[in-house]
Coordinates of C-alpha atoms in Angstrom, one line a residue:
M18 CA 94.5 71.0 105.3
D19 CA 93.8 73.4 102.4
I20 CA 96.9 74.3 100.1
D21 CA 97.1 77.2 97.6
P22 CA 97.6 75.9 94.0
D23 CA 99.8 78.9 93.2
D24 CA 102.3 77.8 95.8
L25 CA 103.0 74.6 93.7
F26 CA 104.2 76.8 90.9
R27 CA 106.0 79.5 92.7
D28 CA 109.7 79.5 93.4
D29 CA 111.0 79.3 96.9
D30 CA 113.0 82.5 96.7
E31 CA 109.8 84.5 95.7
D32 CA 108.7 86.8 98.5
Q33 CA 105.0 86.0 99.0
D34 CA 104.8 89.0 101.3
N35 CA 105.6 91.6 98.6
E36 CA 103.1 93.5 96.7
Y37 CA 103.1 91.3 93.8
Y38 CA 101.8 88.2 95.9
Q39 CA 99.5 89.7 98.3
D40 CA 96.4 88.0 99.6
S41 CA 93.6 88.1 96.7
N42 CA 91.5 90.6 98.7
Y43 CA 94.2 93.2 98.3
G44 CA 93.7 95.1 95.2
R45 CA 90.4 93.6 94.3
E46 CA 87.7 95.7 93.0
M47 CA 84.0 95.6 93.1
V48 CA 82.1 97.7 90.5
V49 CA 78.4 98.3 90.0
Y50 CA 77.6 99.8 86.6
L51 CA 74.6 102.1 86.9
V52 CA 73.1 102.9 83.5
D53 CA 70.3 105.4 83.0
A54 CA 67.7 103.7 80.8
S55 CA 65.4 106.6 80.4
P56 CA 64.0 107.2 76.8
K57 CA 66.4 110.3 76.6
M58 CA 69.2 107.8 76.6
F59 CA 67.8 106.2 73.4
N60 CA 66.8 109.4 71.6
S61 CA 70.1 111.4 72.1
V62 CA 72.6 110.8 69.3
T63 CA 76.3 111.3 69.3
V64 CA 79.0 110.8 66.7
S65 CA 81.7 108.2 67.5
A66 CA 85.2 108.2 66.7
D67 CA 84.7 106.5 63.2
Q68 CA 82.1 109.2 62.4
K69 CA 79.0 106.9 63.0
E70 CA 75.9 108.0 64.9
E71 CA 75.1 106.1 68.0
T72 CA 72.7 106.7 70.9
H73 CA 74.0 107.2 74.4
F74 CA 72.7 104.0 75.6
H75 CA 74.6 102.2 73.0
T76 CA 77.8 104.1 74.1
A77 CA 77.4 103.1 77.6
V78 CA 76.7 99.3 76.7
S79 CA 79.7 99.2 74.6
C80 CA 81.9 100.8 77.2
I81 CA 80.8 98.3 79.8
S82 CA 81.2 95.3 77.3
Q83 CA 84.7 96.2 76.5
S84 CA 85.6 96.7 80.2
L85 CA 84.2 93.3 81.0
R86 CA 86.3 91.6 78.3
T87 CA 89.3 93.5 79.7
Q88 CA 88.6 92.3 83.3
I89 CA 88.4 88.6 82.3
I90 CA 91.9 88.9 80.9
N91 CA 93.8 90.7 83.5
R92 CA 91.7 91.3 86.6
A93 CA 89.9 87.9 87.1
N94 CA 89.3 88.5 90.8
D95 CA 87.3 91.6 90.3
E96 CA 83.4 91.4 90.7
V97 CA 80.9 93.4 88.8
A98 CA 77.2 94.0 88.7
I99 CA 75.1 95.8 86.1
C100 CA 72.0 97.9 87.2
F101 CA 69.7 99.8 85.0
Y102 CA 67.3 102.5 86.4
N103 CA 64.3 104.3 85.0
T104 CA 63.1 101.0 83.7
K105 CA 59.5 99.8 83.5
E106 CA 60.3 96.4 85.0
K107 CA 61.9 96.0 88.4
K108 CA 64.3 93.2 89.6
N109 CA 66.3 93.7 92.7
L110 CA 66.5 92.3 96.3
Q111 CA 64.9 95.5 97.8
D112 CA 61.9 95.2 95.2
L113 CA 62.3 98.9 94.5
S114 CA 60.6 100.2 91.4
G115 CA 62.4 101.6 88.4
V116 CA 65.7 99.5 88.9
Y117 CA 66.5 96.3 87.1
V118 CA 69.7 94.3 88.0
Y119 CA 70.9 92.5 84.9
N120 CA 72.3 89.1 85.3
V121 CA 72.6 85.6 83.6
A122 CA 72.2 82.1 84.8
E123 CA 74.6 80.4 87.2
R124 CA 75.9 83.8 88.5
E125 CA 75.2 86.1 91.5
D126 CA 74.1 89.6 90.9
L127 CA 77.7 90.8 92.0
D128 CA 80.3 88.2 90.9
R129 CA 83.1 87.7 88.5
P130 CA 82.2 88.2 84.9
T131 CA 81.6 85.2 82.8
A132 CA 81.7 84.4 79.0
R133 CA 78.0 84.2 79.0
L134 CA 77.5 87.5 80.6
V135 CA 79.8 89.1 78.2
K136 CA 78.1 87.5 75.2
E137 CA 74.3 88.2 76.3
F138 CA 75.1 91.8 77.5
A139 CA 76.6 92.8 74.2
C140 CA 73.2 92.0 72.5
I141 CA 71.0 93.6 75.2
E142 CA 69.9 96.5 73.0
D143 CA 68.0 94.0 70.8
T144 CA 65.7 92.8 73.7
F145 CA 65.8 95.7 76.2
M146 CA 62.6 97.4 75.3
K147 CA 60.8 94.1 75.0
E148 CA 62.0 92.5 78.3
I149 CA 63.0 95.5 80.6
G150 CA 61.6 98.7 79.1
S151 CA 62.2 102.4 79.5
Q152 CA 60.6 105.2 81.2
Y153 CA 61.2 108.4 83.0
G154 CA 61.4 107.4 86.7
I155 CA 61.2 110.9 88.3
I156 CA 58.1 112.9 87.0
S157 CA 55.7 115.3 88.3
G158 CA 52.9 114.0 90.6
S159 CA 54.9 111.0 91.7
R160 CA 57.0 110.4 94.7
E161 CA 59.1 107.6 93.0
N162 CA 62.8 108.5 92.9
S163 CA 64.5 106.0 90.6
L164 CA 68.0 107.7 91.1
Y165 CA 67.8 107.3 94.9
N166 CA 66.5 103.5 94.4
A167 CA 69.4 102.8 92.2
I168 CA 72.0 104.1 94.5
W169 CA 70.3 102.0 97.4
V170 CA 70.4 98.9 95.2
A171 CA 74.0 99.4 94.3
Q172 CA 75.0 99.9 97.9
G173 CA 73.2 96.6 98.8
L174 CA 75.2 94.8 96.1
L175 CA 78.4 96.0 97.5
R176 CA 77.7 95.2 101.1
K177 CA 80.0 92.1 101.2
G178 CA 83.7 92.5 101.7
S179 CA 85.7 95.1 103.6
A180 CA 86.2 98.5 102.3
K181 CA 89.7 98.3 103.8
T182 CA 91.0 95.8 101.3
I183 CA 88.6 96.0 98.5
D184 CA 88.0 99.0 96.2
K185 CA 84.2 99.5 95.8
R186 CA 82.9 101.8 93.1
M187 CA 79.6 102.8 91.4
L188 CA 80.1 104.0 87.7
L189 CA 77.1 106.1 86.8
F190 CA 76.3 106.5 83.1
T191 CA 73.7 109.3 82.2
D192 CA 73.1 112.2 79.8
E193 CA 70.6 113.9 82.2
D194 CA 72.3 116.7 84.1
D195 CA 69.2 117.6 85.9
P196 CA 67.4 114.5 86.9
F197 CA 64.8 116.4 89.2
G198 CA 64.2 119.2 86.6
R199 CA 60.6 117.8 85.7
I200 CA 59.2 118.4 89.3
T201 CA 59.1 121.7 91.3
G202 CA 58.3 122.8 94.8
A203 CA 58.8 121.0 98.0
T204 CA 58.7 117.6 96.3
Q205 CA 61.8 118.5 94.3
K206 CA 63.7 119.8 97.3
D207 CA 62.8 116.7 99.4
M208 CA 64.0 114.5 96.5
I209 CA 67.1 116.1 96.1
R210 CA 67.8 116.2 99.8
T211 CA 67.2 112.4 100.3
T212 CA 69.2 111.5 97.3
L213 CA 72.2 113.6 98.3
Q214 CA 72.0 112.0 101.8
R215 CA 71.8 108.5 100.4
A216 CA 74.9 109.3 98.2
K217 CA 76.8 110.5 101.3
D218 CA 75.8 107.5 103.3
T219 CA 77.2 105.4 100.7
Q220 CA 80.3 107.3 100.5
D221 CA 80.8 107.0 104.2
L222 CA 80.9 103.1 103.9
G223 CA 84.0 103.6 101.6
I224 CA 82.1 103.3 98.4
S225 CA 83.1 105.9 95.7
I226 CA 80.6 107.2 93.2
E227 CA 82.0 108.2 89.8
L228 CA 80.1 110.0 87.0
L229 CA 80.5 109.3 83.4
P230 CA 78.5 112.1 81.8
L231 CA 77.2 111.7 78.0
S232 CA 77.0 115.1 76.6
R233 CA 74.7 116.0 73.6
Q234 CA 76.2 117.5 70.5
D235 CA 74.3 120.8 71.0
E236 CA 74.5 121.1 74.7
E237 CA 77.3 120.2 77.2
F238 CA 76.5 118.3 80.3
N239 CA 76.0 120.7 83.2
I240 CA 77.4 119.0 86.2
S241 CA 76.9 122.1 88.4
L242 CA 73.0 121.6 88.3
F243 CA 73.0 118.5 90.6
Y244 CA 75.9 115.9 90.2
A245 CA 78.7 118.1 91.4
E246 CA 77.3 117.9 94.9
L247 CA 76.5 114.3 94.6
I248 CA 80.0 113.3 94.0
G249 CA 81.6 116.0 96.0
L250 CA 83.3 118.2 93.3
E251 CA 84.2 121.8 93.9
G252 CA 86.8 124.5 93.0
D253 CA 89.3 123.5 90.3
A254 CA 88.2 119.9 90.4
L255 CA 84.7 121.0 89.2
A256 CA 86.2 122.9 86.2
Q257 CA 88.4 120.1 85.1
F258 CA 85.8 117.3 85.5
I259 CA 84.1 117.5 82.1
P260 CA 87.5 117.0 80.1
S261 CA 88.8 114.4 82.4
A262 CA 85.4 112.5 82.3
G263 CA 85.6 112.4 78.4
E264 CA 89.1 111.0 78.6
K265 CA 87.8 108.4 81.2
L266 CA 85.0 107.3 78.8
E267 CA 87.4 107.0 75.9
D268 CA 89.7 105.1 78.1
M269 CA 87.1 102.5 79.1
K270 CA 86.4 102.0 75.3
D271 CA 90.1 101.4 74.5
Q272 CA 91.6 99.8 77.5
L273 CA 91.2 96.3 76.1
R274 CA 93.7 97.2 73.4
K275 CA 96.0 99.1 75.6
R276 CA 95.9 96.4 78.5
M277 CA 96.2 99.2 81.2
F278 CA 96.9 98.4 84.8
K279 CA 94.8 100.5 87.3
K280 CA 96.8 101.9 90.0
R281 CA 95.2 100.6 93.1
R282 CA 96.1 100.6 96.7
I283 CA 98.0 97.5 97.7
K284 CA 97.6 97.7 101.3
R285 CA 97.6 99.9 104.4
I286 CA 100.6 100.1 106.7
T287 CA 101.8 102.0 109.6
L288 CA 105.0 104.2 109.6
S289 CA 106.5 104.5 113.0
I290 CA 108.5 107.6 113.3
A291 CA 109.9 108.2 116.9
G292 CA 108.6 108.7 120.5
G293 CA 105.7 106.4 120.0
I294 CA 104.3 108.6 117.1
S295 CA 103.0 106.5 114.2
I296 CA 101.1 107.5 110.9
E297 CA 99.0 105.6 108.4
V298 CA 100.1 105.3 104.7
N299 CA 98.8 103.6 101.7
T300 CA 101.0 101.8 99.3
Y301 CA 100.6 101.6 95.5
A302 CA 102.6 99.8 92.8
L303 CA 103.1 102.3 90.1
I304 CA 105.2 100.0 87.9
R305 CA 105.1 96.3 88.3
P306 CA 105.9 93.3 86.3
T307 CA 103.4 91.3 84.3
V308 CA 103.0 88.0 85.9
P309 CA 100.7 84.9 84.9
G310 CA 97.3 84.8 86.3
A311 CA 96.2 82.7 89.2
I312 CA 95.9 79.0 88.3
T313 CA 92.4 77.5 88.6
W314 CA 92.2 73.7 88.9
L315 CA 89.1 72.4 86.7
N316 CA 87.2 69.2 86.6
S317 CA 88.0 67.5 83.4
V318 CA 84.4 66.4 82.9
T319 CA 82.3 69.3 84.3
N320 CA 84.7 72.1 83.8
E321 CA 83.8 73.3 87.3
P322 CA 86.5 74.7 89.8
L323 CA 88.0 72.2 92.1
K324 CA 89.0 72.6 95.8
T325 CA 92.5 71.1 96.6
E326 CA 92.8 69.5 99.8
R327 CA 95.7 67.6 101.6
S328 CA 95.4 64.8 104.1
F329 CA 98.0 63.0 106.3
I330 CA 98.0 59.3 106.7
C331 CA 99.9 57.3 109.3
A332 CA 102.7 55.3 107.9
D333 CA 102.2 52.5 110.6
T334 CA 98.5 52.1 110.9
G335 CA 97.2 53.7 107.6
A336 CA 94.7 55.9 109.6
L337 CA 93.9 59.4 108.7
V338 CA 95.7 61.8 110.9
E339 CA 93.2 64.4 112.1
E340 CA 95.6 66.2 114.6
P341 CA 97.6 69.2 113.1
A342 CA 101.0 68.1 112.0
K343 CA 104.0 69.1 114.3
R344 CA 107.6 69.4 113.5
F345 CA 110.4 68.7 115.8
Q346 CA 114.2 69.7 116.1
P347 CA 116.8 67.2 117.8
Y348 CA 118.5 68.7 120.6
K349 CA 120.8 66.7 123.1
S350 CA 119.3 63.3 122.1
E351 CA 115.8 64.8 122.7
N352 CA 113.2 65.9 120.0
I353 CA 111.9 69.2 120.8
K354 CA 108.4 69.6 119.2
F355 CA 107.0 72.8 117.5
S356 CA 103.5 73.5 116.4
T357 CA 102.7 75.3 113.2
D358 CA 101.8 78.5 115.0
E359 CA 105.1 78.3 117.1
L360 CA 107.2 78.0 113.9
A361 CA 105.4 80.8 112.4
E362 CA 105.9 83.1 115.4
I363 CA 109.7 82.1 115.4
K364 CA 110.1 83.1 111.7
R365 CA 108.1 86.4 112.2
V366 CA 110.8 89.2 112.2
S367 CA 108.4 92.1 112.1
T368 CA 104.8 92.8 111.8
G369 CA 105.4 94.2 108.3
H370 CA 105.1 97.9 109.1
L371 CA 107.8 100.7 108.5
R372 CA 110.0 101.8 111.2
L373 CA 112.0 105.1 110.6
L374 CA 115.7 104.6 111.4
G375 CA 117.2 108.1 110.3
F376 CA 118.0 110.2 107.4
K377 CA 120.9 110.5 104.9
P378 CA 121.9 113.0 102.0
L379 CA 120.2 112.1 98.7
S380 CA 123.7 111.9 97.2
C381 CA 124.2 108.6 99.4
L382 CA 121.5 106.8 97.3
K383 CA 122.9 105.5 94.1
D384 CA 121.1 104.5 90.9
Y385 CA 122.3 100.8 91.3
H386 CA 120.6 100.8 94.7
N387 CA 117.1 100.5 92.9
L388 CA 117.0 96.8 92.1
R389 CA 113.3 96.5 91.7
P390 CA 110.3 98.7 91.1
S391 CA 109.6 101.0 94.1
T392 CA 106.4 101.4 95.9
F393 CA 104.6 104.6 96.3
L394 CA 103.5 105.9 99.7
F395 CA 100.6 108.4 100.3
P396 CA 99.0 109.3 103.7
S397 CA 95.6 108.3 104.8
D398 CA 93.5 109.5 107.8
E399 CA 90.9 106.5 107.7
E400 CA 92.2 105.0 111.1
I401 CA 94.9 107.4 112.4
I402 CA 93.6 110.9 112.4
G403 CA 96.4 113.5 111.7
S404 CA 98.5 111.1 109.6
T405 CA 98.2 113.4 106.6
S406 CA 99.5 116.6 108.4
T407 CA 102.4 114.8 109.9
F408 CA 103.2 113.2 106.6
I409 CA 103.2 116.6 104.9
A410 CA 105.6 118.1 107.5
L411 CA 107.9 115.2 107.0
H412 CA 107.6 115.4 103.3
R413 CA 108.3 119.1 103.1
S414 CA 111.5 118.9 105.4
M415 CA 113.0 116.0 103.3
L416 CA 112.5 118.2 100.2
R417 CA 113.9 121.3 101.9
L418 CA 117.0 119.7 103.3
G419 CA 117.6 117.4 100.5
R420 CA 117.3 114.1 102.6
C421 CA 116.1 110.6 102.2
A422 CA 114.9 108.6 105.0
T423 CA 116.1 105.1 105.8
A424 CA 113.5 102.7 107.4
F425 CA 113.2 99.0 108.2
H426 CA 110.5 97.3 106.3
G427 CA 110.1 93.8 107.8
S428 CA 108.2 90.8 106.8
S429 CA 108.1 87.2 107.9
S430 CA 110.2 86.1 104.9
H431 CA 112.0 89.0 103.6
P432 CA 113.2 91.8 106.1
Q433 CA 115.2 94.6 104.6
L434 CA 116.1 98.2 104.7
V435 CA 114.4 100.8 102.4
A436 CA 115.0 104.3 101.5
L437 CA 112.1 106.7 101.4
V438 CA 112.5 109.5 98.8
A439 CA 110.1 112.4 98.8
Q440 CA 108.6 113.4 95.5
E441 CA 107.3 117.0 95.0
E442 CA 104.0 117.6 93.1
I443 CA 104.2 118.5 89.5
T444 CA 101.3 120.3 87.9
S445 CA 100.6 121.6 84.5
P446 CA 97.7 123.8 83.0
S447 CA 95.7 120.7 82.3
G448 CA 96.0 119.3 85.9
Q449 CA 98.3 117.2 88.0
V450 CA 101.2 115.4 86.4
E451 CA 103.1 113.8 89.3
P452 CA 101.3 113.5 92.9
P453 CA 103.1 114.4 96.0
G454 CA 104.3 111.5 98.2
M455 CA 107.2 109.1 98.8
H456 CA 108.8 106.4 96.9
M457 CA 109.8 103.4 99.0
I458 CA 113.0 102.1 97.3
Y459 CA 114.1 98.6 98.4
L460 CA 117.8 98.7 99.2
P461 CA 120.0 95.7 98.2
Y462 CA 122.0 93.5 100.7
S463 CA 125.8 93.7 100.5
D464 CA 126.1 90.6 98.4
D465 CA 123.6 91.9 95.9
I466 CA 126.3 94.2 94.6
R467 CA 129.4 92.8 93.2
N468 CA 132.4 94.3 91.7
I469 CA 132.9 93.8 87.9
E470 CA 135.8 91.5 87.4
E471 CA 137.8 92.0 84.1
A472 CA 138.0 88.9 82.1
R473 CA 141.4 87.5 82.0
R474 CA 142.8 86.8 78.5
Q475 CA 143.9 83.3 77.9

């Protein structure tokens, strides 16, 4: 019987069903870094924060290097892959030209970062031209489409795992705002169409594509030429993209020092309203305590991870007990046996979803009722169509009437009442400050609140 090493060091009163101790799949992230390796990336020069000139390729490599170091420290379960396109050499499972998946020994292409990967990737600029090479992958007179191939390879790397529990992303570094500008006519239109369709198919699988543009000193990156349609930007989001992308790039370079936590979806739950009406919401932990990382048992000789197992031995015969263990409860001079599944079903209070009970004035909710960080709720239409419109109607009514909702949030080990407080959207000229949604506040039990007793003088 397998046991979780984390359970050996976890207190009995800790709720293993809350957002801090979710299954390791929840909140995991799989990222493929797509780096443009065309000669333009090596020729374009930008000025860094310390007034030093560096190529765009160096900027991308340094960003990824610092991101890998941060990931080893506080996001050890995340998996990454590094993929270069517009290269002379090719290395990928699909055997597509112009795409090179970088990796080191004793590691899969998409896997957790290792010390060897971080160390060797930081020095890749010294050997890149000799071992991988750089070239323009989309040129006139050729049907090769390196950008299409790169998205296809990245999609293949992200095929494992479910998009419901794992965030899958592609981060694209490039300074070429018009990758098909060197070709014309029907060939150009066909390549643009197939590349956009490949990107759409990728996004339909739950994989997001994010662009990190590298602008030249004399010319700003024009996202409207091609990439706006690739990543689905329009309206105000298009106008605000370049400033926010620059902030994202600086954040990648500084996040090791800041030790920032990414706001990820914890899990997806169902909110039962009334009359059989249910909607789907995603939960986010906006503020959470810093907890020690997961414990990994290592072999003292080889330093390899160990798999912990537990076996039961019969006290009378010394034989290995292969049947699953059973427990019993004495009742009227008879032992009533229970299997593990039966015990789990008895302890199960609820399925873990939200059930709306009613509404109360906001004045009934006191500050001292908030004993732990709240969880933020935001609607999702991925499985239940119409959840967003229903959530908006409920959200607006609560804001207009000044009410908070009370609901039952049951789990197998810690059922409790919660309060749902609607938060109105706050915007500024630079963009959104606070998103619309609801905060799920965990209400205390009656014995959690005690009257202050005045100390008696001796």
